[in-house]
PDB file of C-alpha atoms in Angstrom:
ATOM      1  CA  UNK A 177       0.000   0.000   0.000  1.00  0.00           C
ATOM      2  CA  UNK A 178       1.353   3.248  -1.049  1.00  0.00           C
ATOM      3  CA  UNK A 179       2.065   6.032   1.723  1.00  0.00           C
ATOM      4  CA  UNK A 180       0.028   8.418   0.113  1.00  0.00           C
ATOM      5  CA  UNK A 181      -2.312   8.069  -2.766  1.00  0.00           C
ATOM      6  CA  UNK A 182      -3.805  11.090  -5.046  1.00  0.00           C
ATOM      7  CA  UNK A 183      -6.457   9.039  -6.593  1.00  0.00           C
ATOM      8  CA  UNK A 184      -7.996   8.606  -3.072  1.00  0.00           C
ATOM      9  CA  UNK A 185      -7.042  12.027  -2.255  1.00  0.00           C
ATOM     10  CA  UNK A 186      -9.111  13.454  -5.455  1.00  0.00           C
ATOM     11  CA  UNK A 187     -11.765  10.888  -4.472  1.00  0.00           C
ATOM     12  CA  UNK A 188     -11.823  12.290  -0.921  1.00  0.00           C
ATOM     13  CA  UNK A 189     -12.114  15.792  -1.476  1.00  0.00           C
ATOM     14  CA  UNK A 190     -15.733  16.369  -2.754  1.00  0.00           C
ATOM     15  CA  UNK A 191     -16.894  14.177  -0.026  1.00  0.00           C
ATOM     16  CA  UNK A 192     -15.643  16.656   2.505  1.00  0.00           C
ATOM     17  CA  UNK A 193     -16.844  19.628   0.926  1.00  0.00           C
ATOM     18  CA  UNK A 194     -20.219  18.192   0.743  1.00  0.00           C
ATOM     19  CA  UNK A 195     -19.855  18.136   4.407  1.00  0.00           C
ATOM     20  CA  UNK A 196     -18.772  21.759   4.928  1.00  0.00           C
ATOM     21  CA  UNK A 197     -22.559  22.987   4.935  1.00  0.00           C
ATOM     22  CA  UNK A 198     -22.841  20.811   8.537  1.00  0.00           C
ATOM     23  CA  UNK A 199     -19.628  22.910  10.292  1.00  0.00           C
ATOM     24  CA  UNK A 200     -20.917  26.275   8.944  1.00  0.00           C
ATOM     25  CA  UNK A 201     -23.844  25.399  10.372  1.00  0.00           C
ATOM     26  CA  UNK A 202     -22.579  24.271  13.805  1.00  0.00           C
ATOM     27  CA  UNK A 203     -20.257  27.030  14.034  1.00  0.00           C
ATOM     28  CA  UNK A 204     -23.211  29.975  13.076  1.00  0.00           C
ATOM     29  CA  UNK A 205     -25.570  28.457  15.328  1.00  0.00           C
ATOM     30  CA  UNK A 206     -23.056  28.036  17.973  1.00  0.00           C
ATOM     31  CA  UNK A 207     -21.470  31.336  18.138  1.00  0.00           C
ATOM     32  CA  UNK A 208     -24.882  32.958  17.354  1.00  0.00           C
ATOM     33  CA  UNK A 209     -26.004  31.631  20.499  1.00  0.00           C
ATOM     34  CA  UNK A 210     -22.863  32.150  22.160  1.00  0.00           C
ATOM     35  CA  UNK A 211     -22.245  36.034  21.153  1.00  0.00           C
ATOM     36  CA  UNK A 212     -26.083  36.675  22.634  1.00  0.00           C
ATOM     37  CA  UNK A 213     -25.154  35.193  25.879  1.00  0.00           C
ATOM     38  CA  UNK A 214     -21.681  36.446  26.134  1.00  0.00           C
ATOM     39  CA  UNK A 215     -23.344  40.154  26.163  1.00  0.00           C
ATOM     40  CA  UNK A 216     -24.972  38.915  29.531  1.00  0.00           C
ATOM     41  CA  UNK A 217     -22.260  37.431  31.056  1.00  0.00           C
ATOM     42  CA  UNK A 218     -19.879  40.718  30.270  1.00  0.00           C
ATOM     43  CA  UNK A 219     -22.383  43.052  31.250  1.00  0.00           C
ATOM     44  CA  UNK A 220     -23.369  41.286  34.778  1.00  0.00           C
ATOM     45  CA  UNK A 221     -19.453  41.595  35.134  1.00  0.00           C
ATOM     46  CA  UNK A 222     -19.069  44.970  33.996  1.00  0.00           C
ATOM     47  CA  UNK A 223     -21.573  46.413  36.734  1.00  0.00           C
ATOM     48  CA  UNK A 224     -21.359  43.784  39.053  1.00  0.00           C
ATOM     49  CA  UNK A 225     -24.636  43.043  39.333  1.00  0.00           C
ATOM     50  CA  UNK A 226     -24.751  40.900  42.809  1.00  0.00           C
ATOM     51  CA  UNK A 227     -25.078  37.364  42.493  1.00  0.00           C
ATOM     52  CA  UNK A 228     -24.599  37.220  39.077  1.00  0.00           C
ATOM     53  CA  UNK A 229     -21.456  38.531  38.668  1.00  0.00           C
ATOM     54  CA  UNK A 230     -20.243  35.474  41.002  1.00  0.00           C
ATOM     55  CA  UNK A 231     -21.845  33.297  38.862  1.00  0.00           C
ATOM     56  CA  UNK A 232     -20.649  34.248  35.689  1.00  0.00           C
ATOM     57  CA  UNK A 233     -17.113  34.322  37.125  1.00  0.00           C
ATOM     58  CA  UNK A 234     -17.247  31.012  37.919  1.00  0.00           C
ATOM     59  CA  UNK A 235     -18.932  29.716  35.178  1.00  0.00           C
ATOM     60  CA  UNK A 236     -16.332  31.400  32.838  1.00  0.00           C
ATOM     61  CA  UNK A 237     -13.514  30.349  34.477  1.00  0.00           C
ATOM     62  CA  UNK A 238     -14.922  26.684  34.235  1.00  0.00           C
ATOM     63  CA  UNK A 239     -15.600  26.968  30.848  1.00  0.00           C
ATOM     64  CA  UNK A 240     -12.366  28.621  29.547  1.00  0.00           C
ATOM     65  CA  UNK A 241     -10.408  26.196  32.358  1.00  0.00           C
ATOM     66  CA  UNK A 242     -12.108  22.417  30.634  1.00  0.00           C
ATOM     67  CA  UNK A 243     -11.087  20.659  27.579  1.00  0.00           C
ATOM     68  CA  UNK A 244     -13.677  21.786  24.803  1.00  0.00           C
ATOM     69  CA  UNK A 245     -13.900  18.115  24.464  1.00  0.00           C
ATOM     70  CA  UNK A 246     -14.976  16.951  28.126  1.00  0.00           C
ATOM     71  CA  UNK A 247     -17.916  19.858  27.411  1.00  0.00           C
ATOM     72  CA  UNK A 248     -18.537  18.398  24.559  1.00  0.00           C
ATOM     73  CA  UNK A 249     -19.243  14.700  26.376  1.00  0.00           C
ATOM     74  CA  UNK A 250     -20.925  16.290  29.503  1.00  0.00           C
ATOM     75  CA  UNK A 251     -23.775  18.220  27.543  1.00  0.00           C
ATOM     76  CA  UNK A 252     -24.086  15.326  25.134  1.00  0.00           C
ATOM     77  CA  UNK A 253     -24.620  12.799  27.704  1.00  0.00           C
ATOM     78  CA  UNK A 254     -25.913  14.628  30.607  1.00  0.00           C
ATOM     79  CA  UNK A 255     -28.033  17.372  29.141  1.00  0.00           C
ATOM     80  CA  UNK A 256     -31.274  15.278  27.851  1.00  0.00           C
ATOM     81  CA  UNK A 257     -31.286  13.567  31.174  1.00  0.00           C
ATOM     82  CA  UNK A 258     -31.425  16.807  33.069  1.00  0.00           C
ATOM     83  CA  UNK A 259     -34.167  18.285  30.817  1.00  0.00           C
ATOM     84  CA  UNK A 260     -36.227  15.421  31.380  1.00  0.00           C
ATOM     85  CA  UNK A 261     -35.982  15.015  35.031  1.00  0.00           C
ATOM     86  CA  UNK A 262     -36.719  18.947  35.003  1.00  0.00           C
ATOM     87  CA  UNK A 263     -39.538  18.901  32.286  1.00  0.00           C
ATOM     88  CA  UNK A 264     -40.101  15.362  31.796  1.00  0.00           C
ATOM     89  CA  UNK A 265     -40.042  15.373  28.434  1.00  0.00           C
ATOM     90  CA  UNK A 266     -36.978  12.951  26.458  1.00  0.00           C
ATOM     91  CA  UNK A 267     -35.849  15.494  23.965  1.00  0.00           C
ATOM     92  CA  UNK A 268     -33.158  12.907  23.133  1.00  0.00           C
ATOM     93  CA  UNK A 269     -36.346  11.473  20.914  1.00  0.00           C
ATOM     94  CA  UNK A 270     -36.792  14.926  19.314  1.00  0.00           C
ATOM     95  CA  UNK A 271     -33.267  16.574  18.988  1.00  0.00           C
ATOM     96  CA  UNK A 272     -30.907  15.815  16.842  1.00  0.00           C
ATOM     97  CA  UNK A 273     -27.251  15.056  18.551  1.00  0.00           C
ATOM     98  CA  UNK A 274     -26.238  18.694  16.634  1.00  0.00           C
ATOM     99  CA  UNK A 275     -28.707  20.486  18.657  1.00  0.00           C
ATOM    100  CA  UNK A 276     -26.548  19.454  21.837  1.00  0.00           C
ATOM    101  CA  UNK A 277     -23.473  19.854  20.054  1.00  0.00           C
ATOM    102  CA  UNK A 278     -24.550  23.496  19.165  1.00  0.00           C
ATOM    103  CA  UNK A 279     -25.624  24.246  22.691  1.00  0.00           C
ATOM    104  CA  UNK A 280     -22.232  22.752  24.039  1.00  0.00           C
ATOM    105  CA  UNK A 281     -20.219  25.061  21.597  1.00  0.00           C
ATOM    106  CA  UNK A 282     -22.035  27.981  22.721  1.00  0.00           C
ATOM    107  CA  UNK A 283     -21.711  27.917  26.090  1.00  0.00           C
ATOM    108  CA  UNK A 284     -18.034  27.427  25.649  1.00  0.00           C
ATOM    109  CA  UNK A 285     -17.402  30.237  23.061  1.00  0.00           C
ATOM    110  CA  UNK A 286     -20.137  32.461  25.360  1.00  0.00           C
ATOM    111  CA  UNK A 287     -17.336  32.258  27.915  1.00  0.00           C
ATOM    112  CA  UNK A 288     -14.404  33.310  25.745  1.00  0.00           C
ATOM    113  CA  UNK A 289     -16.336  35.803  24.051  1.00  0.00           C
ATOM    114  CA  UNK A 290     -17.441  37.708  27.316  1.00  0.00           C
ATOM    115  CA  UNK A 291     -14.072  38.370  28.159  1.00  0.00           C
ATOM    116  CA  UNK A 292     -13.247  40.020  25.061  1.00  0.00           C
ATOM    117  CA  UNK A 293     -16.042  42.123  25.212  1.00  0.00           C
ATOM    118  CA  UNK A 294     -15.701  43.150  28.862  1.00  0.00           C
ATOM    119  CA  UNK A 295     -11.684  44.141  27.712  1.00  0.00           C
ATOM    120  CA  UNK A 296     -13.315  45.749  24.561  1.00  0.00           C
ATOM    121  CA  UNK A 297     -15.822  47.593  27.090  1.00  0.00           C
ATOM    122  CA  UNK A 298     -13.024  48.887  29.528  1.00  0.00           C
ATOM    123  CA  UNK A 299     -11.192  49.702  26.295  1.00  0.00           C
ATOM    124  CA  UNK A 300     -14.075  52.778  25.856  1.00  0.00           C
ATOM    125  CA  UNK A 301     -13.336  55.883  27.931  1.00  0.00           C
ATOM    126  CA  UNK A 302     -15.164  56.254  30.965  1.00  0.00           C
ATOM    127  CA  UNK A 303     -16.397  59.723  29.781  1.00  0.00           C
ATOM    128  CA  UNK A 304     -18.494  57.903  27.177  1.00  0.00           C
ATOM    129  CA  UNK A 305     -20.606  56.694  29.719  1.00  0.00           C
ATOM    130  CA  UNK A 306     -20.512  59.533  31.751  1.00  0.00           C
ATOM    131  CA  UNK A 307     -21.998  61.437  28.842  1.00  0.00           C
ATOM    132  CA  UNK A 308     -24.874  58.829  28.199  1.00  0.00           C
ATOM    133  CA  UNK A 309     -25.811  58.999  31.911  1.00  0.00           C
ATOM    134  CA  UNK A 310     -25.894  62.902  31.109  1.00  0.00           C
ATOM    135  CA  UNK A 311     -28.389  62.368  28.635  1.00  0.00           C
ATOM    136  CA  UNK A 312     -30.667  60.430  30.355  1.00  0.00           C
ATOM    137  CA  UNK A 313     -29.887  57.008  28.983  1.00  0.00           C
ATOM    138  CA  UNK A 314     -30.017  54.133  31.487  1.00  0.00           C
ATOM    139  CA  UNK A 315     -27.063  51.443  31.723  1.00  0.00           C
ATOM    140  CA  UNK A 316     -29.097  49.124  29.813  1.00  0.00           C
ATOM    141  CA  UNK A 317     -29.366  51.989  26.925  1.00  0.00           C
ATOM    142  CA  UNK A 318     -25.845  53.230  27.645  1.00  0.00           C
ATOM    143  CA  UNK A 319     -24.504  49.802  27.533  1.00  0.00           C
ATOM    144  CA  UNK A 320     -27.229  48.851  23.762  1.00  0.00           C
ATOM    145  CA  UNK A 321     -26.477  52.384  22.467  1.00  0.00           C
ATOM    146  CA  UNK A 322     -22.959  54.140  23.314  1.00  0.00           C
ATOM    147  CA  UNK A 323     -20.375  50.928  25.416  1.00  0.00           C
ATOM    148  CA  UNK A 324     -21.603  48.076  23.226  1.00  0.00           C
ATOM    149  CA  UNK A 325     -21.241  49.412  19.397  1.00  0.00           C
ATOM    150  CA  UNK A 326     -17.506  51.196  20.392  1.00  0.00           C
ATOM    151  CA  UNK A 327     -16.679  48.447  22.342  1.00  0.00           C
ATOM    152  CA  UNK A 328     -17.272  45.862  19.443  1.00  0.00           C
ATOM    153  CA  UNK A 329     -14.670  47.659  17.334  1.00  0.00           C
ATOM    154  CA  UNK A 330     -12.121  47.239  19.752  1.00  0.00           C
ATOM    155  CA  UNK A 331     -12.630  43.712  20.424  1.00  0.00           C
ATOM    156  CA  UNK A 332     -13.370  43.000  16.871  1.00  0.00           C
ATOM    157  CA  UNK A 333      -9.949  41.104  16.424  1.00  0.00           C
ATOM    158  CA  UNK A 334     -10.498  39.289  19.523  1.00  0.00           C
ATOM    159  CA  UNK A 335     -13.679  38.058  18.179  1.00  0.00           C
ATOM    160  CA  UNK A 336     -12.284  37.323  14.982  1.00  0.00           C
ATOM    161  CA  UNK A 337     -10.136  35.014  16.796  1.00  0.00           C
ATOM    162  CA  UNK A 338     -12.936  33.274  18.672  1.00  0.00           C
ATOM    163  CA  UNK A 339     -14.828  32.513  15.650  1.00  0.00           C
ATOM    164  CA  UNK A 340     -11.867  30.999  14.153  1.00  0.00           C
ATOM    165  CA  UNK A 341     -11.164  29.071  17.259  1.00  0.00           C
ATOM    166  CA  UNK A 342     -14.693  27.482  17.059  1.00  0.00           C
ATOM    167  CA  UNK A 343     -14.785  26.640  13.767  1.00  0.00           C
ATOM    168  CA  UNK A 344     -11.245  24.697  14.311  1.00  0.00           C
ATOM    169  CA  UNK A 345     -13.363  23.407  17.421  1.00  0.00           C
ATOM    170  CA  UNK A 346     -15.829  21.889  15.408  1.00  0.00           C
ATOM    171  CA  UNK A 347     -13.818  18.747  14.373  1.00  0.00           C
ATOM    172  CA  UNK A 348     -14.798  17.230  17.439  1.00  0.00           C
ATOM    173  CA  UNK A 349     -17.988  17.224  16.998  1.00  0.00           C
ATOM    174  CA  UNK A 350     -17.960  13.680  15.622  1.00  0.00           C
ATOM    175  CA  UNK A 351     -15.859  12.619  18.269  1.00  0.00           C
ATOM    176  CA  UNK A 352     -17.989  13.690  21.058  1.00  0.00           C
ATOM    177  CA  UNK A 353     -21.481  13.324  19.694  1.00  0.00           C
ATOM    178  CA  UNK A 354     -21.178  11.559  15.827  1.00  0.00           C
ATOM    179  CA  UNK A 355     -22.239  14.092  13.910  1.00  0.00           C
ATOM    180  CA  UNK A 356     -20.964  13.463   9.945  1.00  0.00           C
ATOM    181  CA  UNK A 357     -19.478  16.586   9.744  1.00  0.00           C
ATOM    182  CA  UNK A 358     -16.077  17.088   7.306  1.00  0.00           C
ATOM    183  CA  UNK A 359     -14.028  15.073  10.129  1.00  0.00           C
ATOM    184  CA  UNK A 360     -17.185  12.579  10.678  1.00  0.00           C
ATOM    185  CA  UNK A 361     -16.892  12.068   6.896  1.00  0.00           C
ATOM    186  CA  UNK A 362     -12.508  11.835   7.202  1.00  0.00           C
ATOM    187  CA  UNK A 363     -13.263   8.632   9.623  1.00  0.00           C
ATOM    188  CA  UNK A 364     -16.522   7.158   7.431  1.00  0.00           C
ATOM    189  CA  UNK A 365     -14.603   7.503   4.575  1.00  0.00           C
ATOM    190  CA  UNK A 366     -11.246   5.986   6.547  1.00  0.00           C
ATOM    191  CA  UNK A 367     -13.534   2.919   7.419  1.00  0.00           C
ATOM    192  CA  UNK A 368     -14.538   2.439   3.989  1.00  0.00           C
ATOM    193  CA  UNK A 369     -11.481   2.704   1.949  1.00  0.00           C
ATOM    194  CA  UNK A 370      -8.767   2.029   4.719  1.00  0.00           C
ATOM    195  CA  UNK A 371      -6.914   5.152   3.818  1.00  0.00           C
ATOM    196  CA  UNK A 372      -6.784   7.696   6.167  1.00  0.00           C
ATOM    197  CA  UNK A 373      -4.039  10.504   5.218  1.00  0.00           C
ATOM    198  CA  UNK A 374      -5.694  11.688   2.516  1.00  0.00           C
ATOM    199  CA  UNK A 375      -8.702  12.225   4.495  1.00  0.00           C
ATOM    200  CA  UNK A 376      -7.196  13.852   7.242  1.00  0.00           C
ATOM    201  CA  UNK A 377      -4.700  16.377   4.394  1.00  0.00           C
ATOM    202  CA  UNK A 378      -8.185  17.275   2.435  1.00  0.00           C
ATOM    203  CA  UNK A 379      -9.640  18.287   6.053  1.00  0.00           C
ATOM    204  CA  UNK A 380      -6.656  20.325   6.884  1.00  0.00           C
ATOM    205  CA  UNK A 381      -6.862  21.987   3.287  1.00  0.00           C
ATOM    206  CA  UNK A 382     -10.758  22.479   4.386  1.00  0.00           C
ATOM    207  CA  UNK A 383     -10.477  23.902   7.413  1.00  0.00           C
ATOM    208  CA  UNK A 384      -7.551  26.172   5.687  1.00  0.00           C
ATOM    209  CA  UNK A 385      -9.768  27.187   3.287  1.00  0.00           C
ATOM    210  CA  UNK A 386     -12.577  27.959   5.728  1.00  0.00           C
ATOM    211  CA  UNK A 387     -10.477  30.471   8.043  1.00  0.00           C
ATOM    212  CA  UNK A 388      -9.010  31.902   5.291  1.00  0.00           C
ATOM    213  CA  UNK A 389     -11.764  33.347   3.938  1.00  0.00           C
ATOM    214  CA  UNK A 390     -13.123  34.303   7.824  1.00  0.00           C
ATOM    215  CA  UNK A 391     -10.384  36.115   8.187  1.00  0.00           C
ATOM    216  CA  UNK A 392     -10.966  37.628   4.877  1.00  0.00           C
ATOM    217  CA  UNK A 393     -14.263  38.422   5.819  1.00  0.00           C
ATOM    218  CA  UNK A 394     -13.609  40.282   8.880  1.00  0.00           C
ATOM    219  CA  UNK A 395     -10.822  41.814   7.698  1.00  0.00           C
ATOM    220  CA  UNK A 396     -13.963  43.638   5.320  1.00  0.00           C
ATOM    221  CA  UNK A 397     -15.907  44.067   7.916  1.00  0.00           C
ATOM    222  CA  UNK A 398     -13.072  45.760  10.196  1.00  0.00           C
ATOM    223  CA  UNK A 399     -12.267  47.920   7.365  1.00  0.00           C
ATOM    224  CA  UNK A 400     -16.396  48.835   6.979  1.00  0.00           C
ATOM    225  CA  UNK A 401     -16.366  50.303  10.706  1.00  0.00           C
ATOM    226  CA  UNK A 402     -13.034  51.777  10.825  1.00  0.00           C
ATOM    227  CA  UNK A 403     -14.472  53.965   7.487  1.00  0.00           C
ATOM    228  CA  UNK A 404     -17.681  54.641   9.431  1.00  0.00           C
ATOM    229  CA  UNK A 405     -15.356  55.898  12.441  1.00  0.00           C
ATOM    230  CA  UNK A 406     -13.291  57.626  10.418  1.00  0.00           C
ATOM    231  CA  UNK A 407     -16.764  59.505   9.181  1.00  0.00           C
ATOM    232  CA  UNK A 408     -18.188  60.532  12.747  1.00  0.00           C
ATOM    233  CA  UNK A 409     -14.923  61.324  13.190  1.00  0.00           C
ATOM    234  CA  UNK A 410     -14.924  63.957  10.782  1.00  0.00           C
ATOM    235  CA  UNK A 411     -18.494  64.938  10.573  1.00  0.00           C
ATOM    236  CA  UNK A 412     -17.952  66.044  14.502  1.00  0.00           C
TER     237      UNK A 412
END
């Protein structure tokens, strides 16, 4: 048997990118999900809202402290159980295992997000809130309206890097729960032909692929706001 063979490479490829729609979708859903609750979690933090703000510490530091994998394990094994002793109803009938994959992803990536924000929020100068207060804007509006929108610039790389980091994540998706996503389809593939290089050198040429173009992406998008800075900037 050769070390590596092209023909099975060639024959390999499409496979995986028919594949690619199932990590998009796990990683949009996921950090969807994840970017809504990380604005809780950084603004509990940010005024220390009792309570709260002790257990989002925790909970972060959990998060951002366990293997993505071990997560990954817990919510798929643990999480249908707990909703049906709390609801009684067996959603593990109902859901599909991506549903619990997607909820495990986002409560990791909620963690790591937070913490950008909350650095992107202390990165905004404490007069900017001053002046919303002056206006009559609560902290909920001064935090929707003036903190959040300034502070998303500035941790705009950081959440560039996140996203990134959880679409990577996503290749253990079939590991932990056996979804066919492009690495389910590396080791169904594997099974069926006994060659396994190829498979795992087209998912690495994938998954290339795939952050390339996110960071192309936000690099757009980081040029769009820095224009529409530049603008206000200006105009005032």
């Amino acid at each position: 048997m050769r070390f590596f063979s092209w023909e099975a490479f060639i024959r390999v490829l499409p496979r995986l990118a028919g594949r690619v729609p199932v990590t998009l979708g796990i990683t949009a859903g996921a950090f969807a999900a994840g970017f809504a609750l990380s604005l809780v979690l950084a603004a509990v933090q940010v005024y220390r809202v009792p309570v709260a703000n002790q257990f989002a510490r925790v909970y972060i530091s959990f998060a951002r402290g366990t293997p993505v994998l071990i997560q990954l394990l817990i919510c798929n094994l643990a999480l249908p159980g707990a909703i049906w002793g709390i609801t009684g109803v067996n959603v593990g009938r109902y859901w599909n295992p991506v549903s619990f994959v997607i909820i495990a992803y986002a409560l990791n990536v909620a963690a790591f997000l937070s913490e950008t924000l909350r650095a992107g929020i202390s990165g905004v100068g404490a007069g900017q809130q001053e002046a919303a207060f002056s206006v009559g804007l609560t902290e909920v509006q001064a935090l929707r309206f003036v903190l959040f929108p300034q502070a998303f610039r500035i941790a705009l790389p950081g959440i560039a890097n996140n996203l990134s980091g959880l679409l990577k994540d996503t290749s253990l998706a079939y590991s932990a729960a056996g979804v066919l996503d492009v690495m389910g389809m590396v080791t169904t593939n594997a099974a069926a032909t006994y060659r396994e290089l190829e498979g795992y050198v087209g998912a690495a040429i994938v998954f290339f692929a795939l952050c390339l173009l996110l960071e192309w992406g936000m690099r757009l998008l980081s040029a769009r706001l820095s224009v529409g800075t530049a603008a206000v900037k200006q105009g005032g």
